[in-house]
Short mmCIF file of C-alpha atoms in Angstrom, two decimals:
data_model
loop_
_atom_site.label_atom_id
_atom_site.label_comp_id
_atom_site.label_asym_id
_atom_site.label_seq_id
_atom_site.Cartn_x
_atom_site.Cartn_y
_atom_site.Cartn_z
CA MET A 1 5.57 103.01 -37.59
CA ARG A 2 7.43 104.88 -40.25
CA VAL A 3 10.96 105.98 -39.73
CA LYS A 4 12.61 108.59 -41.89
CA HIS A 5 16.46 108.22 -42.46
CA LYS A 6 18.83 109.12 -45.23
CA SER A 7 19.62 106.37 -48.15
CA GLY A 8 22.56 104.60 -47.04
CA GLU A 9 22.07 105.12 -43.13
CA HIS A 10 20.43 102.66 -40.84
CA PRO A 11 17.32 103.94 -39.23
CA GLU A 12 17.26 104.46 -35.50
CA ALA A 13 15.78 101.63 -33.47
CA ILE A 14 12.15 101.64 -32.66
CA SER A 15 11.52 101.27 -29.05
CA SER A 16 8.75 99.02 -27.61
CA SER A 17 7.10 97.91 -24.54
CA PHE A 18 9.01 94.61 -24.76
CA GLU A 19 12.33 96.54 -23.87
CA LYS A 20 11.06 97.21 -20.49
CA ILE A 21 10.69 93.30 -19.76
CA VAL A 22 13.64 92.36 -21.33
CA SER A 23 16.15 94.96 -19.87
CA LYS A 24 19.96 94.25 -19.05
CA LYS A 25 18.94 94.56 -15.45
CA ASN A 26 16.14 92.15 -15.80
CA ALA A 27 18.49 89.81 -17.83
CA LYS A 28 20.92 89.75 -15.05
CA LYS A 29 18.18 89.12 -12.50
CA CYS A 30 16.96 86.02 -14.42
CA ILE A 31 20.50 84.85 -14.76
CA SER A 32 21.16 85.07 -10.97
CA ASP A 33 17.88 83.44 -10.17
CA LEU A 34 18.67 80.72 -12.49
CA LYS A 35 22.12 80.03 -10.91
CA GLU A 36 20.55 79.83 -7.64
CA PHE A 37 18.01 77.35 -8.97
CA ILE A 38 20.68 74.96 -10.26
CA LYS A 39 22.69 75.19 -7.25
CA TRP A 40 19.57 74.36 -5.03
CA LEU A 41 18.54 71.52 -7.43
CA ASN A 42 22.11 70.23 -7.42
CA ASP A 43 22.44 70.46 -3.56
CA GLY A 44 19.21 68.25 -3.40
CA LEU A 45 20.55 65.68 -5.71
CA VAL A 46 23.87 65.46 -3.87
CA ASN A 47 21.92 65.11 -0.50
CA LYS A 48 19.98 62.46 -1.89
CA PHE A 49 22.31 60.47 -4.14
CA GLY A 50 25.77 61.31 -3.02
CA SER A 51 28.37 63.63 -4.70
CA GLU A 52 29.59 60.85 -7.29
CA GLY A 53 27.10 62.39 -10.15
CA PRO A 54 26.49 65.90 -9.34
CA LEU A 55 29.06 68.49 -8.70
CA ARG A 56 29.34 70.38 -5.40
CA HIS A 57 29.37 73.39 -7.71
CA PRO A 58 27.37 72.65 -10.60
CA LEU A 59 28.27 75.96 -12.62
CA SER A 60 32.24 75.51 -12.22
CA GLY A 61 32.25 73.01 -15.27
CA PHE A 62 33.13 69.14 -15.50
CA LEU A 63 35.72 67.79 -13.10
CA GLY A 64 36.43 64.64 -15.48
CA HIS A 65 35.07 62.46 -18.06
CA SER A 66 34.42 58.79 -18.23
CA ASN A 67 32.92 56.02 -20.51
CA ALA A 68 32.91 52.38 -20.61
CA ASP A 69 36.40 52.10 -21.66
CA PHE A 70 38.39 54.93 -19.98
CA VAL A 71 38.09 56.93 -16.92
CA GLU A 72 40.01 60.20 -16.75
#
């Protein structure tokens, strides 16, 4: 596709069918679905192994850090 524009100006974006799939609405839905899946997976790990490793709320960040020499 050819787009005419003045010298020194950026041409307008060319729309594509890809934009219909990767819309802001679809991206938000995918993020929401992924968060729900992560919570579901984490709950399964907590039920099977206890709450020592996985977090109760896996998307809230780390509660602490440990290594062989130091526990915080």
